XYZ file of C-alpha atoms in Angstrom:
631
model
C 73.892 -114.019 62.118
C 75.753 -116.565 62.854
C 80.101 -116.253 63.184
C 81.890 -116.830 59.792
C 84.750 -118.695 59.153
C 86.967 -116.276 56.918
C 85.778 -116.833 53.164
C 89.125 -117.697 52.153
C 89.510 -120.905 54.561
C 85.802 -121.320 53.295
C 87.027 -121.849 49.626
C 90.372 -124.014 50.224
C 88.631 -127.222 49.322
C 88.762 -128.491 45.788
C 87.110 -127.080 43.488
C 85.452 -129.497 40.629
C 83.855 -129.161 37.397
C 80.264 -128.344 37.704
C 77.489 -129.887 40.683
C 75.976 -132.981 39.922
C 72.785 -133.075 38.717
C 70.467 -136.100 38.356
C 67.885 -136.156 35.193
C 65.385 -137.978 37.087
C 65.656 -135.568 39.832
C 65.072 -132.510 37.253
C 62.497 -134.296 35.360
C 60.368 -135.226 38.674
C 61.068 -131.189 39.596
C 59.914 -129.953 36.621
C 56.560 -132.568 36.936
C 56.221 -130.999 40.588
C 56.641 -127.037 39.908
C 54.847 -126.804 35.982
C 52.086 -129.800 35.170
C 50.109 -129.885 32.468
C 52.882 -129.744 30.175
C 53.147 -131.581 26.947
C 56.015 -133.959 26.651
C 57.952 -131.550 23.742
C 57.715 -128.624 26.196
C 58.550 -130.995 29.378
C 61.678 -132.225 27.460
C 62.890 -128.258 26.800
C 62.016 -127.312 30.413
C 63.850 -130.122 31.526
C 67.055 -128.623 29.583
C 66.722 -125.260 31.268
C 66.291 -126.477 34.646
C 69.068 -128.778 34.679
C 71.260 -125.972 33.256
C 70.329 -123.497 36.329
C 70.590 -126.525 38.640
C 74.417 -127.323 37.075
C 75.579 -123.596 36.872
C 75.102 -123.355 40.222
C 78.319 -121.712 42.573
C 79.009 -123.620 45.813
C 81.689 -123.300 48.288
C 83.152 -127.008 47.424
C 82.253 -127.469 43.005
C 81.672 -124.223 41.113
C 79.608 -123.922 37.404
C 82.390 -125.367 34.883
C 84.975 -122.294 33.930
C 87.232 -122.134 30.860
C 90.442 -122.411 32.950
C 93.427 -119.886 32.109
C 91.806 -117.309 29.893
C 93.157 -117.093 26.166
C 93.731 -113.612 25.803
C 94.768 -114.559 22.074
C 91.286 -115.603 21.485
C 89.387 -112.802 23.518
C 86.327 -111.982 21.417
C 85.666 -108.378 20.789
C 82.565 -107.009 22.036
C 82.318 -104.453 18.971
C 80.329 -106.767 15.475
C 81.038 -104.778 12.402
C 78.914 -105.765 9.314
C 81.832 -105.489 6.843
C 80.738 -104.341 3.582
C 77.638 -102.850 4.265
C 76.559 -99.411 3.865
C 77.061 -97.254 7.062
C 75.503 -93.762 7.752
C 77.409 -91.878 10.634
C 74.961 -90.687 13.454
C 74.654 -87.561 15.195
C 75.839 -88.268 19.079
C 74.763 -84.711 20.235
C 72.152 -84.461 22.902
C 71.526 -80.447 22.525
C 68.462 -80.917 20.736
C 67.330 -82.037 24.194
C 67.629 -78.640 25.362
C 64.834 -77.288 23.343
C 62.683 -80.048 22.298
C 58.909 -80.458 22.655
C 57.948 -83.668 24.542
C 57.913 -86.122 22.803
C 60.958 -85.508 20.956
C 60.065 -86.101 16.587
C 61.922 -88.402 14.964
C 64.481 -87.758 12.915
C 68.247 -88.747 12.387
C 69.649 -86.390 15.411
C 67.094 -87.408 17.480
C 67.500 -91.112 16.790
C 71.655 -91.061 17.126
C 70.700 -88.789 20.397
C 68.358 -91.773 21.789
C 70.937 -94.875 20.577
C 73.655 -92.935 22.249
C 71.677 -93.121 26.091
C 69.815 -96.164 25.185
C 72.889 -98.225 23.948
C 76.217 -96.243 23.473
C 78.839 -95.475 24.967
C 79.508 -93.749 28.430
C 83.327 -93.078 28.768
C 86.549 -93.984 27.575
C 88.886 -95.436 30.435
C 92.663 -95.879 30.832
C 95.468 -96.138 33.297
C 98.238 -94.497 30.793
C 96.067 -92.495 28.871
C 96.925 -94.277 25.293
C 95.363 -97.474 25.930
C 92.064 -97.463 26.487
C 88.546 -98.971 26.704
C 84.937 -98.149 26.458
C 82.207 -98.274 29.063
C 78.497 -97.979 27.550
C 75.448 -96.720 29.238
C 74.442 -100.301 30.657
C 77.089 -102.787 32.526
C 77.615 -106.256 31.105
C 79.759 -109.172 33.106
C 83.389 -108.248 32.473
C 82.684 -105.771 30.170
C 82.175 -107.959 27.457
C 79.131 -106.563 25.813
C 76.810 -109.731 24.718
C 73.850 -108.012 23.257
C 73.312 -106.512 19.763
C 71.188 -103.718 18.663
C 69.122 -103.828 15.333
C 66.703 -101.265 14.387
C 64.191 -101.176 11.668
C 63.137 -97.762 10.558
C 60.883 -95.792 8.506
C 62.513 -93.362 5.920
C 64.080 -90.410 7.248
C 66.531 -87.670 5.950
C 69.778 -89.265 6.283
C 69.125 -92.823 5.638
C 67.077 -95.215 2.816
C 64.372 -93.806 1.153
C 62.918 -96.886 2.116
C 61.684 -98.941 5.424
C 64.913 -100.554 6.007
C 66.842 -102.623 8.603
C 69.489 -101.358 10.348
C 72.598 -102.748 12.756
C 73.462 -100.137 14.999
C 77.724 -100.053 15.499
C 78.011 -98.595 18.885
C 81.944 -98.253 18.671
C 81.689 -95.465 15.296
C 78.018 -94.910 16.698
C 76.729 -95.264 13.207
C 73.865 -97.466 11.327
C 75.007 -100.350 9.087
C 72.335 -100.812 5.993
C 71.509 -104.807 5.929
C 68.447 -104.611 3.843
C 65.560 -103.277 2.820
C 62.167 -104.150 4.414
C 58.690 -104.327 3.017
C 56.213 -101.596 3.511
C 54.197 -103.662 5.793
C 56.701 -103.352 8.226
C 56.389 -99.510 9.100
C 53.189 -98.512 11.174
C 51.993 -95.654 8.807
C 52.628 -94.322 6.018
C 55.166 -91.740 7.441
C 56.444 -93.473 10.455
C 55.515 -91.550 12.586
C 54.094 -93.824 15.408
C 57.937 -95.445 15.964
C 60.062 -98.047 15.153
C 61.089 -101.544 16.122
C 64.398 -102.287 17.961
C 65.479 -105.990 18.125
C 67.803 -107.173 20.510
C 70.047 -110.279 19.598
C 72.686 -111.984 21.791
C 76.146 -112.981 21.264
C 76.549 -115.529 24.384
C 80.182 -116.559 23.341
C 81.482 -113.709 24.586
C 80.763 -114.211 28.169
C 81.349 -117.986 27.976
C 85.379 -116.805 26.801
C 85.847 -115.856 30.175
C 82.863 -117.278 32.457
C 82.089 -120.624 30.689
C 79.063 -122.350 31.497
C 77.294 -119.684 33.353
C 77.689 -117.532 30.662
C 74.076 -118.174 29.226
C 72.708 -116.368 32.914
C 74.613 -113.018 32.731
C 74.458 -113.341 28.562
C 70.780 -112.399 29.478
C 70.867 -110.579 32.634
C 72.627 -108.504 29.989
C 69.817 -107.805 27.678
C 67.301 -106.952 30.443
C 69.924 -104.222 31.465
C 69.738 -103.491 27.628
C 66.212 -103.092 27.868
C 65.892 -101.104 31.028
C 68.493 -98.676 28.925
C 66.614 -98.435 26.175
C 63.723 -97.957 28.475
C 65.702 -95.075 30.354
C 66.117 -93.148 27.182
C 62.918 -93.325 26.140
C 61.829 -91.625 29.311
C 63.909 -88.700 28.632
C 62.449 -87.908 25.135
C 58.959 -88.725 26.052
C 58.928 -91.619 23.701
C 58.014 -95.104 25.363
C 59.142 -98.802 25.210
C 56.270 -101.446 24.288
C 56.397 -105.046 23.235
C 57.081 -105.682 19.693
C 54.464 -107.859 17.372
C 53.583 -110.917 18.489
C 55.086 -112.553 14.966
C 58.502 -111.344 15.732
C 58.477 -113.367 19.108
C 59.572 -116.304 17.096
C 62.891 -116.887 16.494
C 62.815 -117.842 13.047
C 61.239 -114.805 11.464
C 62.963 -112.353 13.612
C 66.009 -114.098 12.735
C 64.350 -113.885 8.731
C 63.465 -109.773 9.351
C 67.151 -108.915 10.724
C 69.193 -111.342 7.818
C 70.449 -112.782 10.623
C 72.645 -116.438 9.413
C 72.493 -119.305 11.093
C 76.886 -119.183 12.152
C 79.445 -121.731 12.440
C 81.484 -123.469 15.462
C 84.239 -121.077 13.468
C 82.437 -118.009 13.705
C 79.364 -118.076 16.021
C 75.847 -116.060 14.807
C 74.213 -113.763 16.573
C 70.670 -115.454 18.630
C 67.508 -113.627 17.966
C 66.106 -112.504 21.408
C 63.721 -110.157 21.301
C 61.704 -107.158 19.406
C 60.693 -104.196 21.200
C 58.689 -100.885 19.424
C 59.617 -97.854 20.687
C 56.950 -95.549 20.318
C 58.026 -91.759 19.477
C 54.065 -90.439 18.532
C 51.096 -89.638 21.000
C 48.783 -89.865 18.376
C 46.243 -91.986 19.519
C 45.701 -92.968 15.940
C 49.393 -93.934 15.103
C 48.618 -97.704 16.751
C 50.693 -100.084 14.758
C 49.390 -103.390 13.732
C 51.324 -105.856 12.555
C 49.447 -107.959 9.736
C 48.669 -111.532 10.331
C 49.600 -113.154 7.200
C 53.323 -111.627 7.900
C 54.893 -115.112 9.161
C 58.363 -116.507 8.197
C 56.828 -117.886 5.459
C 55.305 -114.961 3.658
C 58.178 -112.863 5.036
C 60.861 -115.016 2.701
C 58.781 -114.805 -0.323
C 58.713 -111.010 0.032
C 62.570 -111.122 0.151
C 62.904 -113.618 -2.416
C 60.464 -111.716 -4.922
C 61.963 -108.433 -4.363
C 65.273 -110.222 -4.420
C 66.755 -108.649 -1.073
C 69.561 -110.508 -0.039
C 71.359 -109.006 3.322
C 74.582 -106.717 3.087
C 77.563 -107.023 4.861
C 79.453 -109.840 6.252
C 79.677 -110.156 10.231
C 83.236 -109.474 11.551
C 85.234 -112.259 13.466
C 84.881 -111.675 16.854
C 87.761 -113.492 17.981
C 91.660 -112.638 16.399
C 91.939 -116.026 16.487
C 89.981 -119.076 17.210
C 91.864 -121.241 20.159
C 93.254 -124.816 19.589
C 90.453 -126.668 21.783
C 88.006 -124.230 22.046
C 85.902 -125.570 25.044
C 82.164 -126.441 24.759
C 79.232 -126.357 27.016
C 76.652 -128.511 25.589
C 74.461 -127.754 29.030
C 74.343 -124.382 27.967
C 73.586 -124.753 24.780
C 70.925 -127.057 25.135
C 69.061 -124.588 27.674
C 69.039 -121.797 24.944
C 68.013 -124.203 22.437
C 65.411 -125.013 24.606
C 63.797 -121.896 25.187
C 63.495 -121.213 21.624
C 60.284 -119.666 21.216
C 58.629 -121.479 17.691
C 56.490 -119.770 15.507
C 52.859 -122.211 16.213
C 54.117 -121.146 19.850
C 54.275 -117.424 19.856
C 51.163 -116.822 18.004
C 51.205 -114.514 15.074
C 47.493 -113.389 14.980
C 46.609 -109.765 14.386
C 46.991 -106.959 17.466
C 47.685 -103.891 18.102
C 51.213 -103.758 18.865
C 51.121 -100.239 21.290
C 49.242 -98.850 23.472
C 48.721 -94.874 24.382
C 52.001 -92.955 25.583
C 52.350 -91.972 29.415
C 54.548 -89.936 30.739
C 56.779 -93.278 32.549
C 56.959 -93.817 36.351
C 61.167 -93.733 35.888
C 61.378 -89.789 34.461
C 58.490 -89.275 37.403
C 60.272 -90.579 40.274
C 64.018 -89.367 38.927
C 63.438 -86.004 37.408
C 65.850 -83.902 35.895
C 68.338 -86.257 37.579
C 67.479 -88.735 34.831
C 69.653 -87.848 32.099
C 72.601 -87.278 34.367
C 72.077 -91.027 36.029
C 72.442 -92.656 31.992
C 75.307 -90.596 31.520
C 77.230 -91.140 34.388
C 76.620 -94.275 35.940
C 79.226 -96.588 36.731
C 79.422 -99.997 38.186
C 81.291 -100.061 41.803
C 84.922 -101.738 41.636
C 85.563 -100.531 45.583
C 82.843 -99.306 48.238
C 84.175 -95.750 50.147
C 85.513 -96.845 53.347
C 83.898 -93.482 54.636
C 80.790 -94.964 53.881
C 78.019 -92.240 54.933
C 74.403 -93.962 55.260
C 71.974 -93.994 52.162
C 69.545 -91.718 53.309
C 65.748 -92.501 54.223
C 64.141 -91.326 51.202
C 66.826 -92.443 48.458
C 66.340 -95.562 49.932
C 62.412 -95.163 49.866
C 62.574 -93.841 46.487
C 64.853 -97.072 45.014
C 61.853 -99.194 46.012
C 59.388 -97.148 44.410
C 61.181 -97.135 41.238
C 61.789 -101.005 41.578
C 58.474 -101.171 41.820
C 56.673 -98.830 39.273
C 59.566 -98.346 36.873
C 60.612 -101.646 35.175
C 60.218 -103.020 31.763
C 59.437 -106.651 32.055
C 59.523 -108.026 28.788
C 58.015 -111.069 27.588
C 58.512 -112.991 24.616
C 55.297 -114.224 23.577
C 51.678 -114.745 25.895
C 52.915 -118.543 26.320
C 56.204 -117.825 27.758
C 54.991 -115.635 30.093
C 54.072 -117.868 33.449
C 51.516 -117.806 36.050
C 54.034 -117.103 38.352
C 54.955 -113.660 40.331
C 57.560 -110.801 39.090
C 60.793 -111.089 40.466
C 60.930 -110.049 44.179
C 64.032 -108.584 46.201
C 65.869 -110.230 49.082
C 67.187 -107.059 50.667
C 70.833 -107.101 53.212
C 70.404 -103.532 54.944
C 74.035 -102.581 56.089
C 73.835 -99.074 56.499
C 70.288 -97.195 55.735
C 69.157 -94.275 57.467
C 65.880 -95.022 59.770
C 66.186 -98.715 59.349
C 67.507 -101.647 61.328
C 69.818 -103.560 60.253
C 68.735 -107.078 58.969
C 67.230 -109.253 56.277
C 64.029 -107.520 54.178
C 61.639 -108.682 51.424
C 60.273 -106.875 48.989
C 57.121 -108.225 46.889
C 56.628 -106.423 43.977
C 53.513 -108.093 42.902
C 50.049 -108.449 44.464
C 49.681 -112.085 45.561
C 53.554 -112.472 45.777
C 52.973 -112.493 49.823
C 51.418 -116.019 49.679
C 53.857 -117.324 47.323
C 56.166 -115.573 50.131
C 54.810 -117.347 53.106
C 54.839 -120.457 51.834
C 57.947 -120.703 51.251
C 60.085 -118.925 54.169
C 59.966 -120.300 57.660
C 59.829 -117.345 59.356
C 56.892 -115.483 59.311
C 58.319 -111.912 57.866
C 56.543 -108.824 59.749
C 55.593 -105.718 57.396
C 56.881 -102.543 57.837
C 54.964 -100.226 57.442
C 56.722 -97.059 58.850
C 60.532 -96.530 59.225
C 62.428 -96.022 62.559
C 62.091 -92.398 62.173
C 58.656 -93.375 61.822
C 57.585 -91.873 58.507
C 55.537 -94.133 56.362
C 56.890 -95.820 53.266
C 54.109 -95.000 51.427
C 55.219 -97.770 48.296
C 52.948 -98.126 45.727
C 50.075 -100.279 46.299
C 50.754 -104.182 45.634
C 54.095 -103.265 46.674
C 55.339 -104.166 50.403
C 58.174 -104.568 52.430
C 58.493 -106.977 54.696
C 61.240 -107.916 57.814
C 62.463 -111.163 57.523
C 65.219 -111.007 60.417
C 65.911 -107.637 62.891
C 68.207 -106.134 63.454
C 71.122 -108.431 62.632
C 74.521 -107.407 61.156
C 74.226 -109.318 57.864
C 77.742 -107.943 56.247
C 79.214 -111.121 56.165
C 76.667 -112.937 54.910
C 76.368 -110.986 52.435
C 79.901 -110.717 50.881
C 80.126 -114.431 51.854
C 77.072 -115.446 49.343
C 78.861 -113.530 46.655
C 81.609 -115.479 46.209
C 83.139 -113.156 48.789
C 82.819 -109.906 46.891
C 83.857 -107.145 49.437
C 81.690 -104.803 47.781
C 78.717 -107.005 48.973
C 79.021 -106.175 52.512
C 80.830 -102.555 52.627
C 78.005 -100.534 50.946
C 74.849 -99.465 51.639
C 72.883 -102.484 51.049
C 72.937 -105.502 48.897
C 70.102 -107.295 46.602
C 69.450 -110.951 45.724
C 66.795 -110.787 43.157
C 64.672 -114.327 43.157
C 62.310 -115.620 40.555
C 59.088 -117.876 40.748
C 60.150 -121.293 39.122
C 56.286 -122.350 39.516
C 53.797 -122.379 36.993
C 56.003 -121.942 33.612
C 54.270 -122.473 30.430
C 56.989 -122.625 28.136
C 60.734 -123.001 28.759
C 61.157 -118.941 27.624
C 59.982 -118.270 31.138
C 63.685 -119.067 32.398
C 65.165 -115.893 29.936
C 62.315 -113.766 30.604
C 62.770 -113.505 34.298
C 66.971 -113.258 33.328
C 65.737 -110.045 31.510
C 63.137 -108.859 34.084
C 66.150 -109.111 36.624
C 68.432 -107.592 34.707
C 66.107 -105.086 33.740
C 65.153 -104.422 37.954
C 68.955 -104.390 38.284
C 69.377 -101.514 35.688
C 66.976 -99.107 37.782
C 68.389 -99.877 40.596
C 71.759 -98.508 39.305
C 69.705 -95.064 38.045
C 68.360 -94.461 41.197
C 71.704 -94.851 42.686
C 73.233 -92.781 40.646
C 70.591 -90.170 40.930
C 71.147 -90.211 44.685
C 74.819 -89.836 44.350
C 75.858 -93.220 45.024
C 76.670 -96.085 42.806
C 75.613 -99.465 42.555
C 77.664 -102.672 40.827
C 75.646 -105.896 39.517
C 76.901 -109.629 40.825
C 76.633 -112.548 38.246
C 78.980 -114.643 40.835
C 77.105 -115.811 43.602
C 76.376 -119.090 45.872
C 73.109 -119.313 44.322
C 71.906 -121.383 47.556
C 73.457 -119.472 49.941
C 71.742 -116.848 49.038
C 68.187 -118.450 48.539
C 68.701 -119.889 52.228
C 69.177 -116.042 53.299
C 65.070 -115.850 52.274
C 64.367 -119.180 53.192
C 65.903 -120.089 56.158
C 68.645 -116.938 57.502
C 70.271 -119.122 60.383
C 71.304 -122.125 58.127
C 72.570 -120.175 55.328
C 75.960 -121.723 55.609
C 75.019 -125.322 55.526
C 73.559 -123.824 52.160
C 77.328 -123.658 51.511
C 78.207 -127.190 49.870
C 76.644 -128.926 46.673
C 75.949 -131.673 48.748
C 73.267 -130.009 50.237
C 71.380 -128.766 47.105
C 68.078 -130.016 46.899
C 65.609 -130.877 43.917
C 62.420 -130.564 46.154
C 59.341 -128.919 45.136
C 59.288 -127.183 48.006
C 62.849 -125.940 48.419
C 62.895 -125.052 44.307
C 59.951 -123.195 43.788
C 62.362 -119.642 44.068
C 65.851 -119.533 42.597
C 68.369 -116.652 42.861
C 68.691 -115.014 39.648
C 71.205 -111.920 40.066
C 73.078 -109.556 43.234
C 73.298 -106.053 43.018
C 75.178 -104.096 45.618
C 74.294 -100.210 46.615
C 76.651 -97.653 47.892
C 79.157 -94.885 48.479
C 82.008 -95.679 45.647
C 85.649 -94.852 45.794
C 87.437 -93.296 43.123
C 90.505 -94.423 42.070
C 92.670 -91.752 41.387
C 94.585 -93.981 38.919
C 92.121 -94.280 36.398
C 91.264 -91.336 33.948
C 88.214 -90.995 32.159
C 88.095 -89.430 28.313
C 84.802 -87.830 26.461
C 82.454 -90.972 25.118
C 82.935 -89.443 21.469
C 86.254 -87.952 21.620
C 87.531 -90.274 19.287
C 84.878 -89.529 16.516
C 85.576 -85.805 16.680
C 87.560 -83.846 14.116
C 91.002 -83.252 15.388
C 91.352 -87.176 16.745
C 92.309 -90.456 15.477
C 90.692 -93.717 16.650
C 93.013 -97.224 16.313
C 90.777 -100.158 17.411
C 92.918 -102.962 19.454
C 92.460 -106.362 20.347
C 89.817 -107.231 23.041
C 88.180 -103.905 22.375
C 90.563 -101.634 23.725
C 91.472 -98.505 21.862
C 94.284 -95.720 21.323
C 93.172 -91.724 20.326
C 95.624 -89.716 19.214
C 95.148 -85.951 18.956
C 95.891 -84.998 15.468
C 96.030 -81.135 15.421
């Protein structure tokens, strides 16, 4: 590549509010890369776009930031339904041991599955009384934006009745919000599964990151659903897409008793439904009834007069003076709301047959071990040992076979490609140095060639010469060898050392072609966190680590894949184009692979110490915790 000025001289120059972005630009863009659209969906498309265009990071403006953090009003990333009924859950995972595959359902097996699929990890500290929680999938500063709900069948332990559930990962316990109505369980005895909905709580981010918050708010949930995904692969259960009625936001927002919030005290955003499926009965397929629409849904409620317990907690201690706002960002999500005429509500089958997944396949044993103990990378080892050949070979394979892509509704998903991976090679054993591609998708090579000016070479064997043998429709392609591309690397994420001292480093890009419906822009935020999460696993399973990067120059790094020897002109906002041609991809997320150091500093506690008999648990501002040892 070309010399670098030190990133530090790079960023002297003033740093303003947020890039300018022209309407007519966006609206022409949007015209160009999605036609056909009518003018209510063009309008909401037009409000994402011009959200990803303005929450852009350059070298001269960055996306608009809060300014000095308020530590007084730092929300909490722990929501406590105060006042409702909560059952405490098993957290053991011995019945692992032992079990049959699939694992039955029940109430240890369930607290077992919430505990890898959305608990907590570890307790950290630096003087062992104050401390804070890490949970089995990373979120931007820690901060913990998405919300678990489950809705369950009877089962020893809980409601004799289908009920709804809001699961409290911090006492790692169920809080009852209400009832539901019998058409909500798959069978008569639940036995096919459950539904899991996933809602967001964006303000939390947007405390500390501001406008970009609404990006890693749901680069957060895909890593939630590649979690929940990972779990489900070590009990034999799988992860499916929920019924096609709960894909609009108004009755999953009517199923979970979900209110609507305040400026005070912002609600929680229904995202998404997922059903995990815990039966290999091929007759336990779950349908979920047609006439079950928001309408129908209230009237149930209202005639079996279920109101929702419990009162959602403040998450802030106090709420600041001048609280700022970011109508950009709040437009976008507004804008991808999916509507009920919009996500369909017909009749279908809402699973399909379990398979053993490609994740517990590729991973093994190593599986379990990878959700419990993975970590995101604060420092790279500066003894950093190459990733060896066939970790490396076997992160691709999972990225390619072994990632939930979820998709709110048949019009939200696009005609567009999966997201594809911009790969930095620093040090990986039997391959060059350089700038790599890989297409995930059958027919994303066109898409590929198009828009690069280089014509990438495939590789089909390493320099050891063993072939990579990827999956088929899967392919990895040379973009620019060899070439030391450290620099570049740490430079296009907002000079993250950790960028160019590992292994290698990822810049997952999206298609922006071909949307249907403005959802498109926080489905490929979920596939990409989602990729990001297995990329972590495999990591982890190799015995190194991996970090995710919401900060980023987003065109810095699109002009790595585009254009490698210009990347720094990509560098200032002035350069930002609203082309067709130059917009079709858009960076959506940077993960970083390699050898971590430890610091010696930090200790690390049992996840569920502070629930055990023998303890006492004080919960702190921010999160943060103290456990004292009672006896």
């Amino acid at each position: 590549m070309a010399p670098w000025r030190p990133f530090a001289v790079l960023c002297t120059r003033l740093l303003v509010a947020a890039p300018h972005v022209s309407q007519e630009a966006i609206r022409k863009l949007v015209g160009d890369l999605s036609p056909n659209l009518s003018a209510e969906l063009q309008d909401r498309v037009e409000a994402v776009l011009s959200y990803h265009f303005r929450s852009k990071h350059f070298l001269d403006v960055q996306a608009s930031l809060p300014g000095d953090l308020d530590w007084s009003s730092q929300p909490s990333p722990w929501r406590s339904y105060h006042g409702a009924p909560r059952v405490q859950l098993p957290h053991s995972l011995a019945l692992l041991e032992a079990a049959s595959s699939p694992v039955p359902l029940s109430l240890a097996s369930l607290g077992a599955f919430l505990r890898l699929g959305a608990g907590i990890s570890a307790w950290k500290s630096y003087d062992g009384l104050h401390m804070w929680a890490l949970r089995v999938m990373p979120s931007s500063g820690n901060l913990q934006t998405t919300e678990f709900h489950v809705m369950l069948p009877p089962l020893d332990g809980l409601a004799a009745v289908p009920a709804v559930y809001h699961f409290q990962p911090e006492m790692h316990a169920l809080e009852f919000r209400l009832p539901a109505p019998n058409e909500f369980v798959t069978t008569a005895d639940g036995s096919a599964g459950f539904l899991v909905a996933l809602t967001s709580l964006c303000i939390r981010e947007a405390w500390k990151y501001g406008e970009r918050a609404l990006r890693s708010c749901h680069l957060n949930l895909g890593h939630a659903v590649g979690a929940l995904d990972a779990a489900c692969n070590v009990f034999g259960w799988s992860l499916q897409e929920g019924p096609p009625a709960l894909h609009a936001d108004s009755i999953l927002r009517t199923v979970l008793g979900l209110g609507a919030g305040s400026d005070e005290e912002p609600g929680e955003h229904p995202e998404l439904a997922l059903f995990v499926r815990t039966s290999a009965r091929a007759s336990d397929v779950g349908v979920w009834p047609a006439y079950l629409t928001a309408e129908t849904i209230g009237k149930l409620y209202r005639e079996a007069h279920v109101e929702a317990q419990g009162v959602p907690g403040p998450l802030r201690p106090q709420r600041p003076a001048a609280a700022p706002s970011w109508p950009a960002m709040d437009a976008a999500q507004e804008g991808a709301v999916m509507a009920l005429a919009e996500a369909g509500h017909q009749e279908e089958p809402t699973t399909s047959g379990l398979e053993r997944s490609a994740l517990k396949r590729l991973l093994g044993q190593r599986l379990l071990d990878a959700i419990l103990n993975r970590r995101s990378v604060l420092r790279m080892s500066d003894e950093q040992p190459p990733l060896p050949e066939a970790d490396f070979l076997r992160i691709l394979r999972v990225a390619c076979t072994a990632v939930p892509e979820p998709r709110a509704g048949r019009l939200a998903a696009g005609t567009g490609s999966a997201v594809n991976v911009l790969l930095m090679l620093h040090k990986v054993e039997s391959f060059l140095q350089g700038l790599y591609v890989l297409t995930r998708q059958r027919g994303s090579e066109e898409e590929l060639f198009a828009f690069v000016k280089a014509m990438p070479e495939r590789v089909h064997r390493s320099e050891s010469g063993s072939p990579l043998d990827l999956p088929e429709g899967c392919a990895l392609w040379a973009l620019a060898r060899p070439v030391d591309v450290r620099h570049a690397a740490q430079i296009s994420a907002c000079g993250q050392e950790v960028a160019g001292a590992g292994s290698f480093a990822a810049a997952f890009f999206g298609a922006f072609t071909g949307w249907r419906h403005p959802r498109r822009y926080l489905e490929l935020l979920w596939h990409a966190g989602a990729l990001g999460h297995v990329f972590y696993l495999a990591a982890e399973a190799a015995g190194f680590g991996a970090t995710g990067m919401g900060c980023f120059m987003d065109d810095m790094g699109l002009g790595l894949l585009r254009d490698p020897w210009s990347m720094e002109a990509k560098g200032d906002s002035s350069s930002q184009s609203f082309s067709a041609e130059e917009s079709q991809h858009q960076v959506l997320y940077y993960v970083t692979v390699g050898k971590a150091s430890s610091d010696p500093r930090l200790l690390s506690f049992d996840p569920y110490q502070h629930l055990q008999e023998g303890f006492s648990y004080e919960a702190l501002q921010g999160g943060m915790g103290r456990i004292f040892q009672t006896t």
